[in-house]
XYZ file of N, CA, C and O in Angstrom:
744
model
N 102.118 109.506 46.100
C 101.862 108.817 44.843
C 100.367 108.519 44.742
O 99.757 108.045 45.687
N 99.819 108.798 43.590
C 98.409 108.534 43.314
C 98.315 107.275 42.459
O 99.011 107.160 41.448
N 97.462 106.332 42.871
C 97.298 105.082 42.129
C 95.917 105.051 41.482
O 94.912 105.173 42.173
N 95.909 104.879 40.161
C 94.663 104.818 39.399
C 94.546 103.433 38.759
O 95.430 103.009 38.015
N 93.451 102.752 39.045
C 93.185 101.451 38.444
C 92.328 101.598 37.200
O 91.317 102.297 37.223
N 92.746 100.975 36.129
C 91.968 100.944 34.887
C 91.307 99.575 34.834
O 91.975 98.561 34.622
N 90.006 99.545 35.065
C 89.272 98.305 35.233
C 88.667 97.850 33.904
O 87.852 98.560 33.314
N 89.069 96.660 33.453
C 88.509 96.062 32.246
C 87.174 95.443 32.658
O 87.136 94.415 33.315
N 86.068 96.085 32.271
C 84.752 95.753 32.791
C 83.942 94.753 32.003
O 82.720 94.786 32.060
N 84.585 93.879 31.272
C 83.881 92.823 30.543
C 84.661 91.535 30.682
O 85.894 91.550 30.722
N 83.951 90.428 30.759
C 84.601 89.124 30.845
C 84.256 88.235 29.655
O 84.623 87.070 29.620
N 83.542 88.788 28.691
C 83.148 88.000 27.519
C 84.373 87.484 26.772
O 85.404 88.144 26.706
N 84.214 86.315 26.178
C 85.317 85.686 25.462
C 85.811 86.561 24.305
O 86.998 86.799 24.163
N 84.925 87.025 23.469
C 85.314 87.845 22.317
C 84.944 89.300 22.582
O 84.087 89.867 21.927
N 85.636 89.878 23.527
C 85.329 91.238 23.970
C 86.252 92.260 23.307
O 87.370 91.933 22.915
N 85.764 93.478 23.232
C 86.572 94.596 22.758
C 87.207 95.349 23.918
O 88.067 96.193 23.716
N 86.782 95.061 25.123
C 87.211 95.817 26.300
C 88.713 95.796 26.504
O 89.297 96.796 26.932
N 89.343 94.691 26.209
C 90.783 94.589 26.428
C 91.546 95.579 25.544
O 92.449 96.280 26.012
N 91.182 95.667 24.269
C 91.855 96.603 23.360
C 91.610 98.046 23.790
O 92.529 98.879 23.761
N 90.391 98.357 24.210
C 90.059 99.710 24.657
C 90.825 100.048 25.930
O 91.390 101.137 26.070
N 90.868 99.115 26.872
C 91.591 99.343 28.128
C 93.092 99.516 27.880
O 93.733 100.373 28.497
N 93.640 98.714 26.987
C 95.065 98.858 26.660
C 95.350 100.215 26.043
O 96.378 100.834 26.347
N 94.464 100.694 25.173
C 94.620 102.030 24.589
C 94.617 103.080 25.694
O 95.469 103.979 25.717
N 93.661 102.979 26.609
C 93.556 103.955 27.692
C 94.784 103.916 28.588
O 95.310 104.952 28.982
N 95.259 102.735 28.893
C 96.455 102.583 29.724
C 97.666 103.238 29.056
O 98.378 104.025 29.684
N 97.904 102.896 27.789
C 99.038 103.472 27.054
C 98.932 104.990 26.985
O 99.914 105.708 27.179
N 97.725 105.477 26.707
C 97.515 106.914 26.617
C 97.835 107.579 27.954
O 98.537 108.593 28.011
N 97.316 107.010 29.034
C 97.520 107.588 30.365
C 98.997 107.578 30.755
O 99.529 108.595 31.213
N 99.649 106.456 30.567
C 101.059 106.346 30.934
C 101.907 107.318 30.115
O 102.811 107.974 30.649
N 101.615 107.441 28.832
C 102.405 108.314 27.959
C 102.239 109.790 28.276
O 103.060 110.609 27.847
N 101.202 110.149 29.021
C 101.063 111.551 29.453
C 102.166 111.950 30.425
O 102.512 113.116 30.523
N 102.675 110.983 31.173
C 103.752 111.269 32.122
C 103.296 112.092 33.324
O 104.056 112.934 33.811
N 102.082 111.842 33.802
C 101.577 112.583 34.963
C 102.493 112.368 36.173
O 102.827 111.233 36.518
N 102.875 113.470 36.792
C 103.785 113.413 37.928
C 103.109 112.778 39.138
O 101.990 113.135 39.503
N 103.798 111.827 39.747
C 103.326 111.136 40.956
C 102.004 110.405 40.754
O 101.190 110.319 41.681
N 101.780 109.886 39.530
C 100.588 109.098 39.242
C 101.035 107.807 38.568
O 101.827 107.835 37.627
N 100.527 106.684 39.086
C 100.783 105.396 38.449
C 99.446 104.794 38.036
O 98.434 104.966 38.728
N 99.465 104.115 36.921
C 98.266 103.467 36.379
C 98.486 101.963 36.368
O 99.599 101.488 36.121
N 97.412 101.231 36.619
C 97.486 99.773 36.597
C 96.235 99.212 35.937
O 95.119 99.610 36.265
N 96.451 98.281 35.011
C 95.332 97.574 34.386
C 94.855 96.469 35.322
O 95.670 95.719 35.868
N 93.546 96.389 35.503
C 92.938 95.338 36.322
C 91.870 94.684 35.464
O 90.891 95.331 35.089
N 92.058 93.406 35.164
C 91.130 92.694 34.300
C 90.161 91.891 35.155
O 90.564 90.980 35.886
N 88.909 92.237 35.060
C 87.871 91.589 35.852
C 87.847 90.075 35.659
O 87.566 89.324 36.601
N 88.191 89.615 34.474
C 88.137 88.164 34.214
C 89.159 87.395 35.041
O 89.007 86.195 35.250
N 90.170 88.067 35.554
C 91.188 87.410 36.370
C 90.693 87.074 37.779
O 91.382 86.371 38.517
N 89.541 87.574 38.163
C 89.063 87.405 39.533
C 88.029 86.296 39.702
O 87.802 85.839 40.804
N 87.399 85.857 38.672
C 86.448 84.743 38.729
C 85.483 84.852 39.910
O 85.330 83.924 40.714
N 84.845 86.013 40.007
C 83.902 86.255 41.100
C 82.601 85.489 40.884
O 82.063 85.485 39.785
N 82.090 84.860 41.933
C 80.776 84.232 41.813
C 79.702 85.307 41.790
O 79.954 86.458 42.160
N 78.502 84.940 41.375
C 77.399 85.892 41.468
C 77.100 86.150 42.934
O 77.071 85.214 43.749
N 76.908 87.409 43.259
C 76.629 87.784 44.640
C 75.410 87.003 45.138
O 74.362 86.994 44.501
N 75.561 86.304 46.271
C 74.471 85.539 46.850
C 74.329 84.135 46.306
O 73.474 83.378 46.763
N 75.177 83.787 45.321
C 75.101 82.461 44.725
C 75.485 81.395 45.749
O 76.467 81.533 46.472
N 74.704 80.335 45.807
C 75.041 79.217 46.682
C 76.050 78.339 45.947
O 75.774 77.831 44.851
N 77.212 78.182 46.550
C 78.292 77.436 45.910
C 78.496 76.090 46.585
O 78.352 75.970 47.803
N 78.885 75.094 45.798
C 79.235 73.815 46.417
C 80.472 74.010 47.304
O 81.286 74.909 47.063
N 80.592 73.167 48.268
C 81.674 73.304 49.244
C 83.051 73.347 48.592
O 83.927 74.100 49.021
N 83.254 72.588 47.518
C 84.568 72.549 46.874
C 84.918 73.833 46.120
O 86.056 74.007 45.696
N 83.973 74.757 45.943
C 84.245 76.040 45.267
C 84.266 77.217 46.235
O 84.626 78.332 45.858
N 83.892 77.002 47.473
C 83.759 78.101 48.423
C 85.086 78.791 48.738
O 85.160 80.016 48.755
N 86.142 78.026 48.981
C 87.441 78.624 49.313
C 87.962 79.471 48.147
O 88.431 80.585 48.331
N 87.857 78.934 46.933
C 88.295 79.658 45.738
C 87.510 80.967 45.582
O 88.074 82.018 45.285
N 86.204 80.903 45.816
C 85.362 82.100 45.704
C 85.729 83.120 46.775
O 85.826 84.321 46.489
N 85.936 82.669 47.987
C 86.318 83.586 49.074
C 87.642 84.279 48.767
O 87.800 85.475 49.028
N 88.597 83.533 48.215
C 89.888 84.117 47.837
C 89.730 85.131 46.713
O 90.357 86.197 46.740
N 88.898 84.811 45.727
C 88.666 85.741 44.618
C 88.040 87.035 45.122
O 88.451 88.131 44.721
N 87.072 86.925 45.997
C 86.405 88.100 46.557
C 87.394 88.936 47.362
O 87.444 90.163 47.220
N 88.202 88.285 48.192
C 89.193 89.005 48.999
C 90.229 89.686 48.110
O 90.607 90.846 48.354
N 90.704 88.988 47.080
C 91.695 89.579 46.161
C 91.121 90.783 45.433
O 91.801 91.801 45.261
N 89.873 90.670 44.975
C 89.196 91.775 44.298
C 89.060 92.967 45.250
O 89.374 94.103 44.902
N 88.606 92.713 46.443
C 88.433 93.766 47.438
C 89.758 94.472 47.747
O 89.832 95.705 47.762
N 90.801 93.686 47.973
C 92.112 94.264 48.284
C 92.665 95.072 47.120
O 93.262 96.138 47.321
N 92.483 94.570 45.910
C 92.982 95.288 44.732
C 92.276 96.635 44.593
O 92.908 97.669 44.401
N 90.960 96.621 44.709
C 90.204 97.875 44.562
C 90.502 98.845 45.704
O 90.516 100.057 45.515
N 90.763 98.326 46.880
C 91.119 99.154 48.037
C 92.458 99.860 47.824
O 92.683 100.946 48.356
N 93.339 99.266 47.028
C 94.691 99.800 46.849
C 94.748 101.055 45.978
O 95.786 101.711 45.921
N 93.648 101.409 45.324
C 93.653 102.546 44.400
C 93.055 103.803 45.022
O 92.225 103.740 45.920
N 93.482 104.941 44.469
C 92.926 106.239 44.850
C 91.835 106.679 43.888
O 91.063 107.586 44.195
N 91.793 106.084 42.716
C 90.801 106.422 41.709
C 90.726 105.312 40.677
O 91.564 104.401 40.664
N 89.710 105.411 39.837
C 89.437 104.339 38.880
C 89.048 104.898 37.521
O 88.416 105.953 37.437
N 89.390 104.140 36.499
C 88.844 104.346 35.164
C 88.132 103.044 34.815
O 88.768 101.989 34.743
N 86.830 103.118 34.660
C 86.060 101.932 34.317
C 85.875 101.871 32.803
O 85.282 102.773 32.217
N 86.417 100.827 32.197
C 86.223 100.579 30.779
C 84.982 99.702 30.682
O 85.011 98.529 31.036
N 83.887 100.334 30.252
C 82.578 99.685 30.346
C 81.872 99.629 29.000
O 81.441 100.653 28.481
N 81.732 98.438 28.468
C 80.889 98.313 27.281
C 79.426 98.470 27.666
O 79.069 98.255 28.825
N 78.642 98.856 26.693
C 77.200 98.978 26.936
C 76.508 97.741 26.398
O 76.644 97.399 25.229
N 75.791 97.051 27.289
C 74.996 95.892 26.919
C 73.543 96.201 27.246
O 73.218 96.482 28.406
N 72.693 96.178 26.250
C 71.254 96.399 26.474
C 70.964 97.676 27.272
O 70.230 97.663 28.253
N 71.609 98.756 26.872
C 71.393 100.080 27.463
C 71.895 100.197 28.892
O 71.447 101.067 29.638
N 72.823 99.345 29.316
C 73.315 99.391 30.689
C 74.725 98.814 30.759
O 75.262 98.309 29.777
N 75.287 98.884 31.941
C 76.579 98.269 32.205
C 76.401 96.751 32.196
O 75.328 96.236 32.515
N 77.443 96.032 31.816
C 77.375 94.578 31.773
C 77.229 93.961 33.155
O 77.642 94.530 34.173
N 76.642 92.779 33.188
C 76.361 92.095 34.442
C 77.597 91.760 35.254
O 77.573 91.817 36.488
N 78.703 91.401 34.602
C 79.917 91.036 35.336
C 80.468 92.222 36.122
O 80.872 92.070 37.282
N 80.475 93.401 35.508
C 80.960 94.580 36.217
C 80.013 94.971 37.342
O 80.444 95.293 38.446
N 78.728 94.919 37.089
C 77.751 95.224 38.150
C 77.931 94.270 39.327
O 77.951 94.687 40.489
N 78.071 92.992 39.036
C 78.276 91.992 40.083
C 79.539 92.297 40.883
O 79.540 92.249 42.115
N 80.633 92.621 40.185
C 81.903 92.922 40.862
C 81.763 94.138 41.769
O 82.295 94.155 42.887
N 81.056 95.151 41.305
C 80.857 96.349 42.123
C 80.000 96.057 43.347
O 80.184 96.670 44.398
N 79.087 95.097 43.229
C 78.230 94.751 44.363
C 79.012 94.135 45.520
O 78.534 94.103 46.648
N 80.210 93.658 45.265
C 81.051 93.114 46.334
C 81.798 94.206 47.102
O 82.461 93.913 48.092
N 81.727 95.429 46.624
C 82.522 96.514 47.206
C 81.659 97.492 47.986
O 80.473 97.633 47.737
N 82.295 98.178 48.892
C 81.674 99.316 49.556
C 82.777 100.181 50.140
O 83.268 101.068 49.464
N 83.197 99.905 51.359
C 84.191 100.753 52.026
C 85.481 100.880 51.212
O 86.150 101.914 51.273
N 85.824 99.857 50.432
C 87.062 99.872 49.642
C 87.105 101.022 48.642
O 88.184 101.483 48.274
N 85.947 101.460 48.199
C 85.903 102.483 47.152
C 85.325 103.819 47.632
O 85.318 104.785 46.863
N 84.862 103.880 48.851
C 84.265 105.120 49.376
C 85.248 106.281 49.282
O 86.449 106.118 49.531
N 84.727 107.443 48.923
C 85.504 108.680 48.861
C 86.684 108.601 47.903
O 87.769 109.101 48.175
N 86.432 107.966 46.779
C 87.402 107.920 45.692
C 86.706 108.439 44.438
O 85.514 108.702 44.453
N 87.475 108.610 43.367
C 86.922 109.181 42.137
C 86.996 108.172 41.001
O 87.823 107.259 41.015
N 86.118 108.368 40.018
C 86.085 107.472 38.865
C 85.841 108.249 37.580
O 85.107 109.231 37.556
N 86.471 107.757 36.516
C 86.219 108.227 35.165
C 85.767 107.049 34.333
O 85.929 105.892 34.733
N 85.204 107.345 33.166
C 84.624 106.299 32.333
C 85.172 106.321 30.921
O 85.333 107.388 30.320
N 85.415 105.126 30.415
C 85.735 104.904 29.012
C 84.743 103.856 28.545
O 84.660 102.776 29.135
N 83.971 104.181 27.533
C 82.943 103.253 27.085
C 82.993 103.012 25.604
O 83.638 103.733 24.847
N 82.286 101.966 25.213
C 82.111 101.695 23.795
C 80.789 100.982 23.592
O 80.278 100.311 24.476
N 80.240 101.199 22.425
C 78.957 100.618 22.053
C 78.432 101.366 20.850
O 79.126 102.217 20.281
N 77.215 101.096 20.473
C 76.660 101.769 19.299
C 76.576 103.271 19.517
O 76.731 104.047 18.584
N 76.359 103.703 20.750
C 76.339 105.133 21.089
C 77.496 105.515 22.006
O 77.396 106.443 22.800
N 78.581 104.774 21.939
C 79.774 105.109 22.707
C 79.745 104.653 24.158
O 80.607 105.033 24.935
N 78.772 103.872 24.537
C 78.699 103.388 25.910
C 78.125 104.376 26.907
O 78.196 104.157 28.110
N 77.526 105.466 26.419
C 77.069 106.516 27.337
C 75.973 106.050 28.286
O 75.887 106.523 29.414
N 75.146 105.112 27.860
C 74.089 104.641 28.765
C 74.685 103.759 29.854
O 74.204 103.754 30.988
N 75.761 103.045 29.563
C 76.484 102.306 30.598
C 77.100 103.278 31.591
O 77.085 103.039 32.804
N 77.618 104.406 31.083
C 78.178 105.421 31.984
C 77.112 105.966 32.924
O 77.359 106.130 34.119
N 75.950 106.263 32.370
C 74.864 106.792 33.213
C 74.458 105.770 34.265
O 74.179 106.119 35.411
N 74.415 104.511 33.878
C 74.103 103.438 34.821
C 75.179 103.347 35.904
O 74.863 103.222 37.097
N 76.439 103.453 35.516
C 77.538 103.415 36.485
C 77.490 104.597 37.448
O 77.826 104.452 38.627
N 77.073 105.755 36.965
C 76.978 106.921 37.852
C 76.035 106.641 39.016
O 76.303 107.021 40.154
N 74.921 105.968 38.746
C 73.966 105.624 39.806
C 74.567 104.611 40.781
O 74.440 104.759 42.003
N 75.189 103.591 40.253
C 75.775 102.542 41.089
C 76.891 103.113 41.948
O 76.948 102.884 43.167
N 77.792 103.866 41.330
C 78.931 104.411 42.068
C 78.508 105.474 43.068
O 79.135 105.625 44.123
N 77.442 106.206 42.765
C 76.928 107.179 43.729
C 76.550 106.503 45.036
O 76.823 107.018 46.132
N 75.934 105.353 44.945
C 75.559 104.591 46.148
C 76.786 104.099 46.902
O 76.752 103.939 48.118
N 77.891 103.890 46.184
C 79.142 103.443 46.804
C 80.020 104.613 47.247
O 81.168 104.398 47.636
N 79.490 105.825 47.168
C 80.202 107.039 47.560
C 81.472 107.266 46.744
O 82.512 107.670 47.241
N 81.362 106.975 45.438
C 82.435 107.242 44.494
C 82.011 108.450 43.665
O 80.917 108.462 43.098
N 82.863 109.451 43.608
C 82.587 110.655 42.828
C 83.032 110.436 41.387
O 84.189 110.110 41.146
N 82.114 110.582 40.452
C 82.484 110.392 39.050
C 82.695 111.741 38.381
O 82.021 112.715 38.680
N 83.666 111.766 37.477
C 83.978 113.005 36.770
C 83.082 113.139 35.544
O 82.534 112.163 35.040
N 82.924 114.357 35.091
C 81.981 114.649 34.005
C 82.436 114.135 32.647
O 81.683 113.522 31.915
N 83.690 114.405 32.292
C 84.179 114.061 30.959
C 84.428 112.562 30.852
O 85.014 111.958 31.745
N 83.967 111.986 29.760
C 84.140 110.558 29.513
C 84.682 110.358 28.101
O 84.601 111.242 27.248
N 85.223 109.181 27.867
C 85.723 108.804 26.554
C 84.727 107.795 25.984
O 84.416 106.799 26.638
N 84.235 108.080 24.791
C 83.153 107.269 24.217
C 83.502 106.818 22.806
O 83.564 107.628 21.886
N 83.722 105.524 22.661
C 84.073 104.957 21.364
C 82.852 104.297 20.739
O 82.143 103.542 21.394
N 82.644 104.562 19.472
C 81.521 103.976 18.746
C 81.948 102.693 18.040
O 82.985 102.659 17.362
N 81.142 101.655 18.203
C 81.407 100.415 17.480
C 81.354 100.627 15.973
O 81.970 99.894 15.207
N 80.616 101.653 15.548
C 80.421 101.893 14.120
C 81.563 102.660 13.478
O 81.847 102.468 12.284
N 82.229 103.534 14.239
C 83.266 104.368 13.635
C 84.668 104.154 14.202
O 85.641 104.522 13.556
N 84.785 103.589 15.403
C 86.096 103.406 16.026
C 86.578 101.955 15.996
O 87.623 101.635 16.563
N 85.790 101.106 15.356
C 86.151 99.697 15.216
C 85.941 99.297 13.762
O 84.927 99.642 13.162
N 86.880 98.571 13.224
C 86.725 98.015 11.886
C 85.937 96.710 12.021
O 86.332 95.827 12.797
N 84.837 96.621 11.300
C 83.950 95.458 11.385
C 83.491 95.182 12.814
O 83.277 94.047 13.206
N 83.396 96.223 13.615
C 82.965 96.172 15.017
C 83.855 95.284 15.883
O 83.487 94.917 16.986
N 85.068 94.955 15.429
C 85.962 94.064 16.172
C 87.379 94.618 16.337
O 87.978 94.425 17.379
N 87.911 95.257 15.330
C 89.297 95.720 15.374
C 89.298 97.189 15.781
O 88.776 98.043 15.068
N 89.891 97.467 16.932
C 89.860 98.808 17.517
C 90.795 99.755 16.778
O 92.000 99.537 16.720
N 90.202 100.796 16.182
C 90.948 101.826 15.468
C 90.342 103.181 15.824
O 89.585 103.762 15.044
N 90.679 103.685 17.012
C 90.041 104.906 17.492
C 90.467 106.147 16.710
O 91.612 106.261 16.282
N 89.535 107.041 16.548
C 89.828 108.333 15.917
C 90.666 109.171 16.886
O 90.514 109.072 18.109
N 91.529 110.002 16.341
C 92.449 110.789 17.180
C 91.734 111.832 18.034
O 92.256 112.235 19.075
N 90.537 112.255 17.638
C 89.857 113.289 18.420
C 89.468 112.809 19.822
O 89.193 113.625 20.705
N 89.469 111.500 20.069
C 89.156 110.990 21.408
C 90.213 111.381 22.431
O 89.958 111.358 23.641
N 91.391 111.735 21.952
C 92.469 112.131 22.867
C 92.085 113.363 23.675
O 92.501 113.492 24.834
N 91.300 114.275 23.110
C 90.874 115.465 23.859
C 90.043 115.073 25.076
O 90.266 115.579 26.186
N 89.084 114.177 24.879
C 88.277 113.737 26.015
C 89.091 112.906 26.999
O 88.875 112.986 28.213
N 90.017 112.098 26.492
C 90.863 111.300 27.382
C 91.697 112.219 28.271
O 91.803 111.990 29.485
N 92.268 113.265 27.695
C 93.028 114.225 28.498
C 92.138 114.928 29.515
O 92.512 115.079 30.680
N 90.957 115.349 29.086
C 90.032 116.021 30.001
C 89.594 115.120 31.135
O 89.561 115.532 32.305
N 89.261 113.883 30.810
C 88.843 112.936 31.844
C 89.972 112.688 32.832
O 89.777 112.703 34.049
N 91.185 112.470 32.323
C 92.319 112.218 33.207
C 92.639 113.422 34.081
O 92.933 113.266 35.272
N 92.594 114.620 33.511
C 92.827 115.824 34.314
C 91.834 115.916 35.470
O 92.207 116.184 36.612
N 90.552 115.684 35.175
C 89.524 115.739 36.214
C 89.712 114.618 37.228
O 89.611 114.838 38.443
N 89.985 113.420 36.755
C 90.136 112.269 37.645
C 91.315 112.445 38.596
O 91.205 112.157 39.793
N 92.423 112.922 38.086
C 93.595 113.134 38.935
C 93.295 114.204 39.989
O 93.596 114.024 41.176
N 92.689 115.303 39.580
C 92.366 116.374 40.531
C 91.415 115.881 41.617
O 91.633 116.125 42.813
N 90.366 115.194 41.230
C 89.388 114.698 42.207
C 89.993 113.617 43.084
O 89.715 113.562 44.292
N 90.797 112.733 42.518
C 91.416 111.669 43.308
C 92.352 112.244 44.356
O 92.385 111.783 45.496
N 93.116 113.262 43.963
C 94.002 113.918 44.944
C 93.205 114.595 46.033
O 93.544 114.498 47.217
N 92.154 115.296 45.650
C 91.334 115.999 46.651
C 90.678 115.017 47.617
O 90.669 115.226 48.835
N 90.121 113.934 47.086
C 89.414 112.970 47.939
C 90.391 112.179 48.824
O 90.004 111.720 49.908
N 91.622 112.060 48.404
C 92.618 111.356 49.221
C 92.821 112.078 50.562
O 93.111 111.444 51.568
N 92.608 113.382 50.569
C 92.811 114.154 51.806
C 91.734 113.903 52.858
O 91.934 114.242 54.019
N 90.600 113.327 52.473
C 89.541 113.090 53.457
C 89.416 111.609 53.845
O 88.558 111.267 54.662
N 90.244 110.759 53.290
C 90.189 109.338 53.664
C 91.140 109.050 54.793
O 92.184 109.559 54.934
């Protein structure tokens, strides 16, 4: 069985990431890929402190548990789909911070990207490619890119165009193949 985590990469209160991640999850599950399970993982559920942040004693245990839970969850997957909004031409700080807590848990695994922003989140994807390369995560070429201008009504209500399904299928095909291949060397 291949396990793919769909990571909701934003923790902002009024975020679009949840709707995009839910779309990706539904799309992936409805494909009916044999021996593949998908799971949504919402970064906001982990309440990770900033890496290196000095915490008061009364918050240390909670932070240690959050870090351990995040690490264990990410370790449980064979591959990832990062739903990454683009903020200021890069990946958001919360996702970058969360990735900084990882290393061995994600080594020799594969990742695909689903982004959104004025240009579909492509600059966040490029930023993630650099970060994940350092973590020894192989990223697939095809990505899903939603525009805030055309795939969202008033930049808030997610209404994706149907042509994104072609890239979603391509990304999933590549991610599944790479995740299976990399599983043999772990």
